[in-house]
Amino acid sequence: MSPKIKQASTPPKAEHAIDLIRGCALFAGADHAVVRAVAGAIEWWSVPGGQTLTRPEGAPAAACVVLHGKLRVVQRSAGGSFEREYGVGELVGPDNLLPGEARALDPMALQDSEVGLLPREAFARAAEGCPALWQGLSAAVGREMADLRRGGGGDGGRRVRHVAILPADPLALIGEFSRRLADGLATCGQRGEAVTVKIVDRAAFEAALGEGAANESLTEWDEDDRRLARWINHLAEGNDIVLFQADPHWSEWTRRCVRQSESVLFVSGADSTRATTAAEEELLSGSSVERRDYRLVLIHPKETTDEPTGTDEWLDRRPGIARVHHVRHWRSEDYERLARHLTGTAVGLVLGGGGARGQAHLGAVEALQDCGVHIDAVGGTSAGGGIAALTAYGQPHARSREMVREAFVKMAPFRAYSLPFHSLMRKGSVEAPARFLGRNRLIEDLWIPFFCVSCDISTRKKEVHDRGRLWKALCATTALPGVLPPMVMRGKILVDGGVVDNIPIEPMRGVTRGPIIVVDVGARQEQLLDPTVLDLPVNSAVILSHVHPLLEPVAVPSLLTVVMSTMDLADKVRRRDQGDLEIRPDIGGYGITDFEAQNELVALGYNATIEALRGVADEERLRRLGTSRARVERVIAEGRYPKRVPLEEGILRQRDARLLRAFARSVGVLLVGLAVAGALMSPVAVTLAVVVALLALLAAIVTPAVREVIDHDDGPKAPTAGGAP
């Protein structure tokens, strides 16, 4: 049974309380008599870790001061809400000491804490005749209000200090896991400095505090409990992060480890039984489930290429788990990724929608990884969701490019037209690429945390897919309204997520508190129609321009382009959060279905990413992403940037495609002419048809060449390092 919040049966020693008050910035200028009076008026309460100190309705207004432990308070303002942490000696809610309506604080203890409540009336009596104290209070309230306006304060929000490690498998090698996690945490310094990590197990705890100390329960908050709290505070002062290694069974020591920690890791071998332990059942069925960061860590012990399976069963039995992490025991990179998620420094990558242009994401991912940037979580919408899934596989870049080519060039889902009942394309032909890319895997089985976004057209709300069958989520996020068939899942009709969130930064903020990189492949000020065209031509004129060998094909926006551009515009109107680094490849020269242009698009994405990283002036920003200016410059020196050859090849590919289309139109004219002449059975007609066909064929060959000369006369069309041909 968990200990309850209660008023301390014995107050702390007078000298401890006086030292605490004197250490508060508010009372720095107060004389000894005032400090003693304030210390004597404080009510002392014990708050077990994970519990919230809620004052009864009608209780007098009061501020809180922390004697032992740490509190977290949710601050709310017009701009939203944020979380702030308060340690030993810090004052919570100084504005409650001023006249007026008191603010509800409801601080939650992150670990076993002792809190002093200073009533407003007691402070007013002690502060009589002490103007410096009122001036200090005004300054403290001003700082709090400034933090509220900025939407942050203190240490910038939640940052883990204590982590409890619980075996979800009695045979799990928790000691080895703790050591390897400590090595990973040591790499998570905010400014490149080393992070000190302390591992505390039952033996270490009792060696410091006496035999049997780990079995003591928190019943009455007395000097023994304060001694334990002071020792834990001392750990936090001397180390950046403390790992509490719990027992493999439910015990007082396991309970104490959980109460001291902001995050709790349930650790098990991936190939062990999925059954829950007594400790898991006790914790996940309790009222504190929503108040802690519970994560499941599955250790993959065999050095093989096997992919995770069965994670859904683990999570179904543990409904309070927020996240799951797959760790290969032989890969230090997996431990470092877990460490970054725990410390709020994990890098999230968000990929926007854009049809075939989304292939530029492949180049962006390759460039980021070449530069050493961490990709700790990935999410996206539409085409971005598909590339995000391939990134979450953790596979080689060449394999991802090959899969995209197979899914969209060879399978050609955008050429599988159907009767337009609910979409222009056939359902089966659209699902086939999604099944191929999804490989019948579950989202929770991916090595890197992943999500994609769709829109429920029944409720007009955003649907975030972070669990379930991957291919179905890919179908939903790419279901372009009116063009591709909607996806039905759990009674919901889902369409392309670009309708509500084409660049889903907000969902990524819920996955990681670290920096977020955005890759936007939406065209910027794209010219969809020739400015000399006064009106859209009729369909017959468009068809004739594509058939006649002497006419320039009329460039009009397709249905796909209109729909995609509309969603892209709507997203840009709504979106305010640009992420911490935005990459925008210049892909305006490519169409929504131009999947054959993969090489060029990948090159554009790669070049734009290197340019974006080179444009970051702050070395600390680069370090937070896992790279440095020297690392980026080394990639350039090695000749990997800029990628020019694919862009030059793209010009040749487009030229060959134009010649092939012109030749095909000429052959069509020849066949039609011969057919008409044959029907007339006239030698003159046959001769005339052959002559016309030969002229058409000659025009098909000569006209593109003439246009090339004209193009060159108009100006150079050579591609730049980051621009489209």
XYZ file of C-alpha atoms in Angstrom, residues 52 72-84 86 95 103-108 144-153 158:
33
model
C 0.245 15.519 -5.382
C 6.854 19.588 -10.322
C 4.191 22.239 -10.920
C 2.152 22.744 -14.083
C 2.108 26.462 -14.894
C -0.736 27.725 -17.068
C -0.893 30.937 -19.040
C -2.638 32.395 -22.066
C 0.017 30.829 -24.298
C -0.603 27.312 -22.986
C 0.980 25.360 -20.152
C 4.421 24.129 -19.245
C 5.993 22.132 -16.438
C 8.521 23.520 -14.003
C 11.556 23.038 -7.954
C 2.384 35.313 -5.584
C -3.498 30.432 -7.100
C -3.984 26.666 -6.936
C -0.536 25.030 -7.099
C -1.089 21.271 -6.621
C 2.630 20.405 -6.766
C 3.516 16.779 -7.474
C 7.433 33.943 -12.100
C 5.241 36.108 -14.322
C 8.071 36.540 -16.844
C 8.446 32.751 -16.983
C 4.722 32.404 -17.612
C 4.873 34.896 -20.485
C 7.844 33.075 -22.027
C 6.134 29.712 -21.611
C 9.077 28.249 -19.722
C 11.190 28.645 -16.682
C 11.136 18.401 -17.583
